[in-house]
Amino acid sequence: MRADVVVVGAGVQGCGVALRLAQAGKSVIVLEKAIPGAEASSAAGGILSPGVEAEHPGPFYELCRASLARYEPFARELERLTGIPVGFRGGGTLEVAFDPEHAEILAARAAILEKHALPVEVLDDLEVRKLEPGLSPQARGALYFRDESSLDPRPFGRALSIAAIRAGARFLTGTVKRIRTEGGRASGVDHEAGRIDAGAVVLAAGSWSLLVEGHSLPQKSVRPIRGQIALLDTRPPLLSRVVFSGKGYVVPRADGRILCGSTMEEAGFEKLVTAGGLRRVLEIAIEIAPELAKAPILETWANFRPGSPDGEPILGAGTLPGLFYATGHTRNGILLAPITADAVSAAILGKAPPVDLAPFSPARFDAPGAGR
């Protein structure tokens, strides 16, 4: 079996890269141990917020902003290609303070962002409650990132995989035994279905990336970080936009469902919803919007973010020629899906990526003082 490119992992990163490569005329095989998008991609909140996730100006913030700028046309493209609504909605993001100390932190960050002419508005307590009447009366003001958005990751991941298939990518279920090397470069993979030769390999296996033999990444460059989430129901909808506190967040859907998240736990690969984790996310949600205490719980789940030492993704080429990365996105996998697809596919095609990938090379973990 042979392809121009083999992609290991069929989450949103792997499917996005596969879509762009297939659209460029490359033969692509995508390898997934189970169902495409069934792991972290489908378990995410779907928050598209550079302002909250990338707190300071720099390459990571610019990467997030570049991805956000691509999002609406990317979402509409997927809907056109597949007929699947992905729940993309604007309205912005609120980062709300519920105590004076957090209010001071937000004010200081707003000053930094405004100094660099980055988009943020500072709201007082009356303004924020006028914008979201369902918020707690304890709100002490907020940062408002007006141009930010959210989407529903489950249909988004499904649409991405279907779009990639319709563009010509082939999906194969099973376990990857190892990444093959010949002549000092990646030459394909050994799969349970047999040997697959390829001109390039993309490692997009998320939290499982270091379990793929031949990954050529530094030790501990990707690890699982468990997140637990609860989904509540409100009718009529209690909130209109994503709201962060200093502890967690709530993500409203258009139909009144509200996703409450999320823990950040070093728990290995134990995919469990725990009493303590569930209590924590519900307490955070109720602190943000007290009426949520009356909302029924529709669903709970847990999954693993692919955490990197500095919280930023691993993108592009590494030290082994022919091996490319689209992993380590920590809690920004959904936000960074469009730019990852465009930038990593460009690197494979020998074109200039739309952003500089050097800051996101795995080589940064070998530098003195690397990591957090």
Short mmCIF file of C-alpha atoms in Angstrom, two decimals:
data_model
loop_
_atom_site.label_atom_id
_atom_site.label_comp_id
_atom_site.label_asym_id
_atom_site.label_seq_id
_atom_site.Cartn_x
_atom_site.Cartn_y
_atom_site.Cartn_z
CA MET A 1 0.00 0.00 0.00
CA ARG A 2 1.30 3.44 -0.85
CA ALA A 3 0.27 7.10 -0.61
CA ASP A 4 1.91 10.46 -1.04
CA VAL A 5 1.19 11.24 2.63
CA VAL A 6 0.18 9.12 5.62
CA VAL A 7 -1.57 10.95 8.47
CA VAL A 8 -1.49 9.23 11.87
CA GLY A 9 -4.60 10.36 13.74
CA ALA A 10 -8.07 11.39 12.57
CA GLY A 11 -8.98 14.14 15.03
CA VAL A 12 -9.57 17.64 13.74
CA GLN A 13 -5.84 18.22 13.17
CA GLY A 14 -5.28 15.08 11.13
CA CYS A 15 -8.50 15.48 9.17
CA GLY A 16 -7.83 19.15 8.48
CA VAL A 17 -4.34 18.46 7.12
CA ALA A 18 -5.66 15.51 5.11
CA LEU A 19 -8.41 17.68 3.60
CA ARG A 20 -6.00 20.35 2.43
CA LEU A 21 -3.53 17.80 1.02
CA ALA A 22 -6.26 15.91 -0.82
CA GLN A 23 -7.59 19.18 -2.22
CA ALA A 24 -4.05 19.85 -3.49
CA GLY A 25 -4.15 16.57 -5.44
CA LYS A 26 -2.10 14.40 -3.09
CA SER A 27 -3.03 10.81 -2.31
CA VAL A 28 -3.60 10.63 1.44
CA ILE A 29 -4.23 7.76 3.87
CA VAL A 30 -5.50 8.70 7.34
CA LEU A 31 -4.96 6.15 10.10
CA GLU A 32 -7.20 6.04 13.19
CA LYS A 33 -7.39 3.41 15.90
CA ALA A 34 -11.16 3.84 16.30
CA ILE A 35 -13.67 6.41 15.02
CA PRO A 36 -12.47 9.68 13.43
CA GLY A 37 -12.83 12.58 15.84
CA ALA A 38 -14.08 10.37 18.70
CA GLU A 39 -11.45 11.39 21.25
CA ALA A 40 -10.40 14.91 22.32
CA SER A 41 -11.85 16.56 19.21
CA SER A 42 -15.44 15.59 20.03
CA ALA A 43 -14.99 16.20 23.77
CA ALA A 44 -13.86 19.83 23.47
CA GLY A 45 -15.82 22.95 24.32
CA GLY A 46 -15.49 24.56 20.90
CA ILE A 47 -14.27 27.93 22.19
CA LEU A 48 -12.62 30.16 19.57
CA SER A 49 -10.96 32.71 21.84
CA PRO A 50 -7.41 33.95 21.23
CA GLY A 51 -8.01 36.76 23.73
CA VAL A 52 -8.50 34.37 26.65
CA GLU A 53 -6.36 31.43 25.58
CA ALA A 54 -3.31 33.39 24.37
CA GLU A 55 -3.04 35.95 27.13
CA HIS A 56 -0.08 38.02 25.89
CA PRO A 57 1.10 39.31 22.51
CA GLY A 58 3.59 37.05 20.76
CA PRO A 59 3.82 34.23 18.17
CA PHE A 60 1.20 32.05 19.91
CA TYR A 61 -1.31 34.90 20.05
CA GLU A 62 -0.67 35.65 16.39
CA LEU A 63 -1.15 31.97 15.52
CA CYS A 64 -4.49 31.95 17.35
CA ARG A 65 -5.60 35.20 15.70
CA ALA A 66 -4.65 33.86 12.26
CA SER A 67 -6.76 30.77 12.90
CA LEU A 68 -9.75 32.76 14.16
CA ALA A 69 -9.61 34.92 11.02
CA ARG A 70 -9.97 31.75 8.93
CA TYR A 71 -12.78 30.24 10.94
CA GLU A 72 -16.01 31.51 9.47
CA PRO A 73 -15.05 30.75 5.85
CA PHE A 74 -13.63 27.39 7.01
CA ALA A 75 -16.88 26.51 8.80
CA ARG A 76 -18.96 27.58 5.80
CA GLU A 77 -16.71 25.55 3.48
CA LEU A 78 -17.28 22.40 5.56
CA GLU A 79 -21.02 23.01 5.65
CA ARG A 80 -21.07 23.46 1.88
CA LEU A 81 -19.00 20.31 1.27
CA THR A 82 -20.95 18.09 3.65
CA GLY A 83 -24.33 19.65 4.42
CA ILE A 84 -23.58 19.35 8.15
CA PRO A 85 -24.18 22.48 10.30
CA VAL A 86 -21.20 22.88 12.66
CA GLY A 87 -22.81 25.32 15.10
CA PHE A 88 -20.54 28.26 14.32
CA ARG A 89 -21.83 31.36 16.09
CA GLY A 90 -20.39 34.77 16.94
CA GLY A 91 -21.24 36.97 19.88
CA GLY A 92 -17.78 37.26 21.34
CA THR A 93 -16.23 36.01 24.57
CA LEU A 94 -16.51 37.47 28.06
CA GLU A 95 -13.82 37.02 30.69
CA VAL A 96 -15.58 38.03 33.89
CA ALA A 97 -14.16 38.93 37.30
CA PHE A 98 -16.12 37.88 40.39
CA ASP A 99 -13.76 39.35 42.96
CA PRO A 100 -11.60 42.52 43.21
CA GLU A 101 -8.32 40.64 42.81
CA HIS A 102 -9.36 39.09 39.50
CA ALA A 103 -10.71 42.44 38.36
CA GLU A 104 -7.24 43.93 38.87
CA ILE A 105 -5.66 41.10 36.88
CA LEU A 106 -8.04 41.69 33.98
CA ALA A 107 -7.43 45.44 34.04
CA ALA A 108 -3.67 44.89 33.84
CA ARG A 109 -4.05 42.48 30.93
CA ALA A 110 -6.37 44.85 29.12
CA ALA A 111 -3.74 47.57 29.41
CA ILE A 112 -1.15 45.28 27.79
CA LEU A 113 -3.48 44.30 24.94
CA GLU A 114 -4.56 47.90 24.32
CA LYS A 115 -0.92 49.03 24.28
CA HIS A 116 -0.38 46.66 21.36
CA ALA A 117 -3.64 47.76 19.66
CA LEU A 118 -5.17 44.31 20.13
CA PRO A 119 -8.96 43.94 20.19
CA VAL A 120 -10.46 44.08 23.69
CA GLU A 121 -13.15 46.09 25.46
CA VAL A 122 -13.34 46.68 29.20
CA LEU A 123 -16.86 46.48 30.67
CA ASP A 124 -17.96 47.54 34.14
CA ASP A 125 -20.37 45.49 36.25
CA LEU A 126 -23.50 47.15 34.85
CA GLU A 127 -22.37 46.80 31.25
CA VAL A 128 -21.52 43.12 31.59
CA ARG A 129 -24.86 42.24 33.21
CA LYS A 130 -26.71 44.21 30.55
CA LEU A 131 -24.92 42.12 27.93
CA GLU A 132 -25.61 38.85 29.81
CA PRO A 133 -28.48 39.25 32.31
CA GLY A 134 -28.07 35.63 33.40
CA LEU A 135 -24.66 36.30 34.95
CA SER A 136 -24.19 36.43 38.70
CA PRO A 137 -24.79 39.82 40.36
CA GLN A 138 -21.30 39.32 41.84
CA ALA A 139 -19.75 40.16 38.46
CA ARG A 140 -17.24 42.97 38.92
CA GLY A 141 -16.68 43.72 35.24
CA ALA A 142 -15.22 41.87 32.31
CA LEU A 143 -13.01 41.87 29.26
CA TYR A 144 -15.09 41.56 26.11
CA PHE A 145 -13.51 40.07 22.98
CA ARG A 146 -16.24 41.04 20.55
CA ASP A 147 -15.01 39.28 17.40
CA GLU A 148 -14.57 35.82 18.93
CA SER A 149 -16.80 32.83 18.35
CA SER A 150 -17.65 29.25 19.23
CA LEU A 151 -18.84 26.09 17.48
CA ASP A 152 -20.02 22.58 18.29
CA PRO A 153 -17.01 20.23 18.03
CA ARG A 154 -18.98 17.04 17.44
CA PRO A 155 -20.57 17.95 14.11
CA PHE A 156 -17.44 19.96 13.25
CA GLY A 157 -15.22 16.88 13.60
CA ARG A 158 -17.70 14.74 11.67
CA ALA A 159 -17.85 17.32 8.87
CA LEU A 160 -14.06 17.52 8.67
CA SER A 161 -13.65 13.76 8.26
CA ILE A 162 -16.43 13.55 5.67
CA ALA A 163 -15.02 16.51 3.74
CA ALA A 164 -11.58 14.86 3.69
CA ILE A 165 -13.09 11.61 2.39
CA ARG A 166 -15.02 13.41 -0.32
CA ALA A 167 -11.82 15.23 -1.34
CA GLY A 168 -10.19 11.83 -1.88
CA ALA A 169 -8.50 10.95 1.41
CA ARG A 170 -8.72 7.29 2.39
CA PHE A 171 -9.36 6.35 6.03
CA LEU A 172 -8.09 3.11 7.53
CA THR A 173 -8.94 1.81 11.02
CA GLY A 174 -6.37 0.01 13.14
CA THR A 175 -3.19 0.41 15.15
CA VAL A 176 0.00 2.02 13.88
CA LYS A 177 2.93 -0.09 15.02
CA ARG A 178 5.72 2.31 14.07
CA ILE A 179 6.83 5.10 11.77
CA ARG A 180 9.25 3.63 9.23
CA THR A 181 12.54 5.24 8.21
CA GLU A 182 14.71 4.55 5.16
CA GLY A 183 17.76 6.45 4.04
CA GLY A 184 17.55 8.81 7.00
CA ARG A 185 13.98 9.96 6.38
CA ALA A 186 10.43 8.93 7.21
CA SER A 187 9.20 6.51 4.57
CA GLY A 188 5.78 5.43 5.84
CA VAL A 189 4.38 3.32 8.67
CA ASP A 190 3.95 -0.24 9.77
CA HIS A 191 0.23 -0.71 10.37
CA GLU A 192 -1.72 -3.71 11.58
CA ALA A 193 -3.10 -3.93 8.03
CA GLY A 194 0.44 -4.05 6.64
CA ARG A 195 3.20 -1.76 5.45
CA ILE A 196 2.18 1.62 4.07
CA ASP A 197 4.84 3.51 2.11
CA ALA A 198 4.65 7.28 1.82
CA GLY A 199 6.67 10.30 0.84
CA ALA A 200 5.72 12.05 4.08
CA VAL A 201 4.19 11.16 7.44
CA VAL A 202 2.12 13.49 9.63
CA LEU A 203 1.91 12.66 13.33
CA ALA A 204 -1.43 14.02 14.53
CA ALA A 205 -2.17 11.46 17.24
CA GLY A 206 -2.91 13.98 20.01
CA SER A 207 -2.29 12.70 23.53
CA TRP A 208 -1.17 9.36 22.10
CA SER A 209 1.61 10.85 19.94
CA LEU A 210 4.48 9.56 22.09
CA LEU A 211 3.01 6.06 22.03
CA VAL A 212 3.73 5.85 18.30
CA GLU A 213 7.12 4.22 17.90
CA GLY A 214 9.50 6.33 15.84
CA HIS A 215 7.84 9.64 16.76
CA SER A 216 11.24 11.45 17.02
CA LEU A 217 9.88 13.90 19.62
CA PRO A 218 11.63 14.87 22.86
CA GLN A 219 10.53 13.02 25.96
CA LYS A 220 7.46 14.49 27.69
CA SER A 221 6.76 16.82 24.78
CA VAL A 222 3.15 15.59 24.67
CA ARG A 223 1.17 14.18 27.60
CA PRO A 224 -2.52 13.58 28.34
CA ILE A 225 -4.27 16.22 30.46
CA ARG A 226 -7.71 15.04 31.52
CA GLY A 227 -10.65 17.40 31.23
CA GLN A 228 -14.11 16.72 32.65
CA ILE A 229 -17.19 18.44 31.28
CA ALA A 230 -20.91 18.59 32.11
CA LEU A 231 -23.67 19.54 29.68
CA LEU A 232 -26.74 21.30 31.08
CA ASP A 233 -30.05 22.32 29.54
CA THR A 234 -31.68 25.77 29.83
CA ARG A 235 -34.99 26.84 28.26
CA PRO A 236 -35.18 29.58 27.24
CA PRO A 237 -31.41 29.89 26.76
CA LEU A 238 -29.83 31.49 29.82
CA LEU A 239 -26.67 32.82 28.14
CA SER A 240 -25.74 34.01 24.66
CA ARG A 241 -21.94 33.89 24.55
CA VAL A 242 -18.93 32.09 25.99
CA VAL A 243 -18.12 33.23 29.54
CA PHE A 244 -14.84 32.60 31.33
CA SER A 245 -14.13 33.18 35.00
CA GLY A 246 -10.73 32.81 36.60
CA LYS A 247 -11.57 29.16 37.28
CA GLY A 248 -13.39 27.77 34.26
CA TYR A 249 -15.96 28.52 31.60
CA VAL A 250 -19.44 27.97 30.22
CA VAL A 251 -20.22 27.62 26.52
CA PRO A 252 -23.84 28.16 25.47
CA ARG A 253 -25.27 26.55 22.35
CA ALA A 254 -28.04 28.21 20.35
CA ASP A 255 -30.62 25.67 21.55
CA GLY A 256 -30.07 26.44 25.25
CA ARG A 257 -27.63 23.68 26.11
CA ILE A 258 -24.70 24.96 28.17
CA LEU A 259 -21.39 23.16 28.34
CA CYS A 260 -19.58 23.58 31.69
CA GLY A 261 -15.84 23.03 31.92
CA SER A 262 -13.29 22.03 32.57
CA THR A 263 -10.77 20.35 34.80
CA MET A 264 -7.04 20.21 33.97
CA GLU A 265 -5.84 16.96 35.54
CA GLU A 266 -2.64 14.94 35.39
CA ALA A 267 -4.34 11.54 35.46
CA GLY A 268 -2.54 9.57 32.77
CA PHE A 269 -4.97 7.84 30.43
CA GLU A 270 -7.72 7.30 33.01
CA LYS A 271 -10.77 8.49 31.10
CA LEU A 272 -13.08 8.91 34.09
CA VAL A 273 -15.75 11.36 35.19
CA THR A 274 -15.17 11.69 38.92
CA ALA A 275 -17.39 13.05 41.69
CA GLY A 276 -14.77 15.66 42.55
CA GLY A 277 -14.26 16.75 38.96
CA LEU A 278 -17.97 17.00 38.28
CA ARG A 279 -18.52 18.98 41.47
CA ARG A 280 -15.79 21.40 40.49
CA VAL A 281 -17.10 22.18 37.00
CA LEU A 282 -20.66 22.58 38.30
CA GLU A 283 -19.55 24.90 41.11
CA ILE A 284 -17.69 27.05 38.59
CA ALA A 285 -20.70 27.18 36.27
CA ILE A 286 -23.10 28.09 39.09
CA GLU A 287 -20.74 30.82 40.31
CA ILE A 288 -20.83 32.29 36.78
CA ALA A 289 -24.61 31.97 36.37
CA PRO A 290 -26.48 30.98 39.58
CA GLU A 291 -29.65 29.95 37.72
CA LEU A 292 -27.70 26.99 36.35
CA ALA A 293 -28.21 25.33 39.73
CA LYS A 294 -31.76 24.58 38.52
CA ALA A 295 -30.70 23.22 35.12
CA PRO A 296 -30.92 19.47 34.43
CA ILE A 297 -27.71 17.62 33.59
CA LEU A 298 -27.92 16.11 30.10
CA GLU A 299 -24.52 14.47 29.84
CA THR A 300 -21.04 14.28 31.35
CA TRP A 301 -17.77 13.13 29.82
CA ALA A 302 -13.99 13.16 30.11
CA ASN A 303 -11.16 13.03 27.61
CA PHE A 304 -7.53 14.04 27.17
CA ARG A 305 -6.00 17.23 25.86
CA PRO A 306 -2.61 16.70 24.19
CA GLY A 307 -0.59 18.88 26.55
CA SER A 308 2.82 20.29 25.62
CA PRO A 309 5.32 21.66 28.19
CA ASP A 310 4.58 25.29 27.25
CA GLY A 311 0.93 24.82 26.30
CA GLU A 312 1.61 25.61 22.65
CA PRO A 313 1.30 23.26 19.66
CA ILE A 314 3.97 21.26 17.87
CA LEU A 315 3.68 22.06 14.18
CA GLY A 316 5.58 21.40 10.99
CA ALA A 317 8.86 19.62 10.41
CA GLY A 318 11.10 18.12 13.07
CA THR A 319 14.57 16.63 12.94
CA LEU A 320 13.65 13.61 10.79
CA PRO A 321 13.11 14.59 7.15
CA GLY A 322 9.70 13.60 5.86
CA LEU A 323 8.08 13.57 9.32
CA PHE A 324 5.73 16.44 10.16
CA TYR A 325 3.74 17.25 13.30
CA ALA A 326 0.27 18.51 14.08
CA THR A 327 -0.02 17.74 17.78
CA GLY A 328 0.43 19.14 21.30
CA HIS A 329 -2.36 21.72 20.97
CA THR A 330 -3.20 21.47 24.71
CA ARG A 331 -6.61 23.16 25.10
CA ASN A 332 -6.61 25.01 21.77
CA GLY A 333 -7.09 22.19 19.30
CA ILE A 334 -10.45 23.36 17.97
CA LEU A 335 -9.36 27.00 17.78
CA LEU A 336 -6.18 26.11 15.89
CA ALA A 337 -7.66 23.59 13.44
CA PRO A 338 -7.86 25.91 10.37
CA ILE A 339 -4.35 27.35 10.70
CA THR A 340 -2.88 23.92 11.47
CA ALA A 341 -4.47 22.52 8.33
CA ASP A 342 -3.19 25.35 6.15
CA ALA A 343 0.28 25.67 7.67
CA VAL A 344 1.23 22.01 8.00
CA SER A 345 -0.11 21.10 4.56
CA ALA A 346 1.86 24.00 3.08
CA ALA A 347 5.05 22.76 4.74
CA ILE A 348 4.49 19.27 3.31
CA LEU A 349 3.79 20.68 -0.15
CA GLY A 350 7.02 22.68 -0.03
CA LYS A 351 5.20 26.01 0.07
CA ALA A 352 5.68 28.90 2.47
CA PRO A 353 3.29 28.41 5.43
CA PRO A 354 0.91 31.31 6.14
CA VAL A 355 2.59 31.76 9.55
CA ASP A 356 6.12 31.22 10.80
CA LEU A 357 6.23 27.69 12.23
CA ALA A 358 9.68 28.06 13.82
CA PRO A 359 8.29 29.01 17.28
CA PHE A 360 6.24 25.80 17.25
CA SER A 361 9.00 23.40 16.23
CA PRO A 362 9.73 20.51 18.63
CA ALA A 363 13.31 21.82 18.68
CA ARG A 364 12.22 24.47 21.19
CA PHE A 365 12.02 21.82 23.91
CA ASP A 366 15.75 21.18 23.57
CA ALA A 367 16.61 24.82 24.19
CA PRO A 368 17.99 25.94 27.60
CA GLY A 369 15.14 26.83 29.96
CA ALA A 370 12.50 25.25 27.72
CA GLY A 371 9.07 24.52 29.15
CA ARG A 372 7.11 26.08 31.94
#
